[in-house]
Amino acid sequence: MSKPIILTGDRPTGPLHIGHYFGSLVERKKAEQTHQLHIMIADVQALTDNWENPEKVRNNVLEVAADNLALGFDTDKTTIFIQSRIPEIAELTVFFSNLVTVNRLKRNPTVKTEIEQKARLFGTDGESVTLGFLGYPVSQAADILSLKATVVPVGEDQLPMIEQTREIAGKFNRLYKTETFPLPEAKLSNAPRIIGLDGSAKMGKSLNNAVNISDTPEETIKKIKAAKTDSENEIRYDPKKRPEISNLVLLYSLVSGIDTETAVAELKGINYGTFKTQLAEKINVHFEPIRQKRSEIMKDPDAIFDTLAQGTEKARIEIKKTMQDVRTAMYIDYPA
Ligand code: TRP
């Protein structure tokens, strides 16, 4: 029996942070044992939001690749590849775009929220929403289905994408009387949600409120010292009422490998200043070997691109097989 296939991906729009690490990278690393794992660097998707800053996307491809490779994936088994290097994914996106209405895309809750955010930023909504942006769930469906992945590890905000992917797969199969595509399942991480160091709801790649995997120990200390707390000066874990300090306690528990209750007991009576010093220290100790490996890897960017090229080649073999099934089902498998 072959192993179930996972596709997971990151937009290369900034370095990966401690939230990505505990929320997905650690899970990926575990899944490597039991699944055929594919890690996609979603540069095409990143461009749907960053078409005006292609050099930002380009620079972050290397960063995100290194963040992943620092965990020590076995690249003989696991493929790590660049989305734009596989033109068949774009081809599949075109075929899928016939199966999705514009109204359905506008109803996708994640897209809907993003369109509202754009409207707030740029005033008029219709004028700032491109075809590429509106259609990115279709492109993501092509990412997933081109590899016939059955498991897609995601955060909450990505659930609507998987729902749409299942709809597209089902519609393709019914319409073209085929069993080409499996219906993939979303796999939510059970790691608790980490919020921004500034107290905002999300630790974000480009929000400057995160400890990055690639940060130096000094940067880590500085960021933790500046993290928002409250004026109670009493360490507790109560994410609803005391979100900022609870978030720091959560980080402490994660890097120490203990639960939050044990962490609170361990930290009883300590003031915030001392706690922050200890937290930064623990984070630095936890990430020391990963950061070490990361800087080794970063010394040789060509080797990183070699690894990506190998991953691309392997993933592309599978994707070409899928495309053959797709062409047969769609009556476009011409003899020559
Ligand atoms: N949309 C994902 C994100 O915002 C990135 C992504 C692109 C992805 N293609 C994917 C995730 C396919 C899982 C599967 O981070």
XYZ file of C-alpha atoms and ligand atoms in Angstrom:
351
model
C 0.000 0.000 0.000
C 1.323 3.404 -0.867
C 1.307 6.095 1.785
C -1.454 8.742 1.833
C -0.416 11.941 0.082
C -0.115 15.277 1.886
C 0.237 18.618 0.217
C 1.166 21.542 2.376
C 2.415 24.939 1.348
C 3.615 28.365 2.328
C 3.340 31.667 0.510
C 6.844 33.114 0.232
C 5.958 36.558 1.517
C 8.129 36.642 4.619
C 10.189 34.456 6.931
C 8.341 31.718 8.800
C 7.837 32.372 12.500
C 7.353 30.521 15.752
C 3.579 30.279 15.025
C 4.248 28.461 11.746
C 6.814 26.323 13.502
C 4.507 24.971 16.213
C 1.346 25.169 14.094
C 2.625 23.390 11.024
C 6.343 22.700 10.579
C 6.546 20.349 13.560
C 3.465 18.477 12.318
C 4.966 18.245 8.833
C 8.090 16.747 10.229
C 6.061 14.097 12.063
C 3.932 13.372 9.003
C 7.051 12.617 6.995
C 7.167 9.163 8.619
C 3.639 8.124 7.749
C 2.780 10.031 4.558
C 4.128 10.949 1.163
C 4.780 14.588 1.948
C 4.918 17.415 -0.599
C 5.835 20.925 0.511
C 5.003 23.632 -1.997
C 6.476 27.102 -2.027
C 3.439 28.900 -3.392
C 5.076 31.724 -5.337
C 2.260 31.940 -7.914
C -0.272 32.331 -5.132
C 1.920 34.886 -3.349
C 1.929 36.949 -6.549
C -1.886 37.185 -6.548
C -1.386 39.633 -3.695
C 2.109 40.870 -4.487
C 2.251 41.261 -8.253
C 3.707 44.697 -7.749
C 6.519 43.316 -5.586
C 7.846 40.291 -7.428
C 11.318 40.750 -5.942
C 9.850 40.362 -2.449
C 8.372 37.012 -3.444
C 11.612 35.970 -5.137
C 13.722 36.761 -2.081
C 11.422 34.930 0.258
C 11.478 31.706 -1.761
C 14.950 31.072 -0.421
C 14.014 32.109 3.126
C 10.967 29.863 3.265
C 12.872 26.970 1.710
C 15.597 27.351 4.359
C 13.018 27.613 7.175
C 11.596 24.282 6.079
C 14.900 22.566 5.373
C 16.200 23.603 8.810
C 13.866 20.984 10.279
C 15.864 18.313 8.513
C 13.369 16.855 6.069
C 14.546 13.770 4.234
C 14.489 15.153 0.711
C 14.867 11.669 -0.766
C 11.340 11.006 0.466
C 9.748 14.412 0.887
C 9.519 16.776 -2.055
C 9.910 20.479 -1.567
C 9.253 22.460 -4.712
C 8.385 25.790 -6.299
C 4.838 26.178 -7.612
C 5.722 28.255 -10.682
C 8.185 25.634 -11.903
C 5.320 23.271 -12.651
C 3.319 24.750 -15.537
C 0.825 21.861 -15.418
C -0.582 23.379 -12.219
C -1.389 26.557 -14.133
C -2.891 24.467 -16.919
C -5.119 22.621 -14.477
C -6.174 25.963 -12.972
C -7.437 27.014 -16.401
C -9.496 23.831 -16.804
C -10.897 24.142 -13.289
C -11.880 27.765 -13.813
C -14.757 26.570 -16.023
C -16.210 24.684 -13.086
C -16.450 27.596 -10.656
C -18.716 30.620 -10.841
C -17.612 34.119 -9.980
C -20.396 34.299 -7.412
C -19.185 31.154 -5.699
C -15.711 32.660 -5.432
C -17.102 35.863 -3.971
C -18.921 33.787 -1.355
C -15.747 31.989 -0.248
C -15.493 33.317 3.342
C -11.715 33.797 3.262
C -11.803 35.589 -0.091
C -14.782 37.631 1.095
C -12.903 38.847 4.177
C -9.841 39.666 2.088
C -11.943 41.628 -0.400
C -13.461 43.600 2.484
C -9.976 44.335 3.808
C -8.927 45.580 0.382
C -11.991 47.787 0.257
C -11.012 49.300 3.583
C -7.442 49.855 2.413
C -8.133 51.118 -1.098
C -11.649 52.490 -0.917
C -13.441 50.946 -3.842
C -13.538 47.168 -3.692
C -14.260 46.136 -7.280
C -11.325 48.191 -8.542
C -8.739 46.454 -6.372
C -9.845 42.852 -6.913
C -8.037 41.217 -9.811
C -9.055 38.084 -11.659
C -5.960 36.354 -10.319
C -6.818 37.248 -6.749
C -10.470 36.250 -6.983
C -9.443 32.969 -8.566
C -6.725 31.936 -6.152
C -8.917 29.262 -4.511
C -9.143 27.625 -7.950
C -5.392 27.711 -8.268
C -5.081 26.234 -4.788
C -7.481 23.444 -5.786
C -5.175 22.743 -8.725
C -2.165 22.634 -6.354
C -3.859 20.033 -4.209
C -5.588 17.948 -6.862
C -2.686 17.871 -9.314
C -0.878 15.738 -6.749
C -4.046 13.852 -5.820
C -3.374 14.783 -2.208
C -5.920 13.420 0.250
C -4.716 15.269 3.335
C -4.143 19.022 3.525
C -2.877 20.384 6.854
C -4.201 23.931 7.261
C -5.204 26.641 9.687
C -8.866 27.594 10.247
C -8.756 30.366 7.666
C -7.951 27.821 4.966
C -10.962 25.560 5.549
C -13.021 27.322 2.854
C -10.229 26.571 0.354
C -10.427 22.858 1.042
C -14.210 22.970 0.840
C -13.944 24.571 -2.592
C -11.323 22.056 -3.647
C -13.689 19.218 -2.742
C -16.474 20.849 -4.737
C -14.234 21.209 -7.772
C -13.004 17.609 -7.510
C -16.571 16.308 -7.180
C -17.820 18.393 -10.057
C -14.978 17.337 -12.345
C -15.525 13.667 -11.554
C -19.307 13.842 -12.088
C -19.195 15.993 -15.178
C -16.509 14.023 -16.992
C -17.600 10.638 -15.617
C -14.264 9.837 -14.093
C -12.689 9.025 -10.768
C -9.622 11.118 -11.401
C -9.716 13.112 -8.177
C -9.987 12.077 -4.547
C -11.885 14.427 -2.235
C -9.160 15.799 0.058
C -9.647 16.306 3.785
C -8.425 19.320 5.733
C -6.349 18.480 8.751
C -6.462 21.153 11.438
C -3.426 21.419 13.662
C -4.213 20.847 17.325
C -1.547 23.295 18.426
C -3.241 26.209 20.207
C -3.323 29.470 18.302
C -0.453 31.894 18.843
C -1.353 35.586 18.603
C 0.901 38.512 17.692
C 3.435 39.877 20.174
C 1.620 43.191 19.807
C -1.613 41.555 20.954
C -3.187 41.521 17.488
C -5.199 38.441 16.581
C -2.592 36.971 14.277
C 1.135 36.509 14.339
C 1.894 37.455 10.753
C 4.730 37.055 8.267
C 4.654 40.712 7.377
C 3.151 42.258 10.510
C 6.394 42.637 12.420
C 4.861 41.043 15.526
C 6.535 37.641 15.400
C 9.642 35.818 16.514
C 11.023 34.318 13.327
C 12.807 31.008 13.051
C 15.619 32.962 11.402
C 15.917 35.624 14.134
C 19.159 35.884 16.082
C 19.082 35.337 19.863
C 19.502 39.109 20.300
C 16.559 39.897 18.032
C 14.502 37.351 19.937
C 15.324 38.963 23.275
C 14.472 42.409 21.928
C 11.137 41.298 20.514
C 10.070 39.419 23.644
C 11.065 42.371 25.853
C 8.887 44.635 23.695
C 5.944 42.217 23.666
C 2.675 43.661 24.898
C 1.446 42.534 28.343
C -0.990 44.042 30.839
C -0.542 45.970 34.065
C -1.409 43.123 36.454
C 2.147 41.802 36.718
C 0.782 38.412 37.665
C 1.410 35.389 35.486
C -1.735 33.506 34.554
C -3.095 31.525 31.674
C -6.451 32.987 30.738
C -6.489 33.616 26.980
C -9.965 35.201 27.031
C -9.404 37.780 29.759
C -5.619 38.166 29.597
C -4.706 37.367 25.991
C -1.221 38.924 25.792
C 0.379 37.424 28.891
C -1.380 34.110 28.197
C 0.162 34.079 24.740
C 3.619 34.453 26.268
C 2.866 31.668 28.760
C 1.769 29.527 25.820
C 5.044 30.197 24.014
C 6.926 29.344 27.198
C 5.067 26.052 27.502
C 5.640 25.166 23.846
C 9.378 25.779 23.869
C 9.695 23.992 27.230
C 7.611 21.003 26.138
C 5.228 21.346 29.112
C 1.527 22.229 29.330
C 0.350 25.720 30.236
C -0.779 24.680 33.711
C 2.666 23.385 34.586
C 4.173 26.532 33.085
C 2.016 28.793 35.282
C 2.984 26.771 38.377
C 6.655 26.998 37.414
C 6.434 30.766 36.932
C 4.411 31.587 40.023
C 5.392 34.858 41.719
C 7.807 35.967 38.998
C 7.403 39.485 37.621
C 6.866 40.124 33.926
C 10.371 41.457 33.329
C 12.045 38.359 34.729
C 9.562 36.130 32.956
C 10.329 37.744 29.607
C 14.048 37.216 30.116
C 13.432 33.541 30.886
C 11.062 33.131 27.965
C 13.502 34.628 25.462
C 16.213 32.373 26.850
C 14.019 29.259 26.474
C 13.059 30.205 22.925
C 16.716 30.687 22.044
C 17.701 27.355 23.572
C 14.885 25.551 21.768
C 15.711 27.051 18.378
C 19.494 26.922 18.705
C 20.009 23.676 16.724
C 17.429 24.660 14.088
C 18.947 28.098 13.628
C 22.380 26.526 13.456
C 21.264 24.189 10.697
C 19.460 27.017 8.953
C 22.533 29.209 8.772
C 24.576 26.260 7.481
C 21.993 25.763 4.736
C 21.877 29.462 3.891
C 25.614 29.478 3.182
C 24.920 27.644 -0.072
C 21.864 29.033 -1.892
C 22.746 27.043 -5.026
C 22.413 23.834 -3.049
C 18.986 24.983 -1.844
C 17.906 25.585 -5.434
C 19.272 22.152 -6.374
C 17.109 20.564 -3.700
C 14.113 22.537 -4.957
C 14.836 21.492 -8.538
C 14.964 17.822 -7.532
C 11.713 18.173 -5.601
C 10.110 19.939 -8.549
C 11.159 17.169 -10.900
C 9.727 14.440 -8.687
C 6.448 16.242 -8.026
C 6.130 17.018 -11.722
C 6.289 13.334 -12.663
C 3.225 12.692 -10.496
C 1.462 15.792 -11.788
C 2.041 14.808 -15.415
C 0.312 11.492 -14.707
C -2.672 13.356 -13.287
C -2.780 15.609 -16.346
C -2.932 12.586 -18.605
C -6.049 11.413 -16.725
C -7.469 14.940 -16.944
C -6.964 15.160 -20.709
C -8.499 11.760 -21.268
C -11.535 12.674 -19.169
C -11.923 15.998 -20.994
C -11.566 14.582 -24.523
C -8.443 16.634 -25.204
C -5.971 13.772 -25.381
C -5.158 14.236 -29.055
C -3.144 11.517 -30.784
C -0.356 13.875 -31.879
N -3.027 29.333 0.983
C -1.944 28.859 1.786
C -1.551 29.985 2.743
O -2.075 31.062 2.707
C -0.742 28.476 0.967
C -1.027 27.387 -0.025
C -0.997 27.490 -1.382
C -1.394 26.046 0.268
N -1.293 26.323 -1.965
C -1.559 25.408 -1.005
C -1.608 25.321 1.445
C -1.944 24.086 -1.082
C -1.995 23.996 1.351
C -2.176 23.375 0.085
O -0.667 29.808 3.535
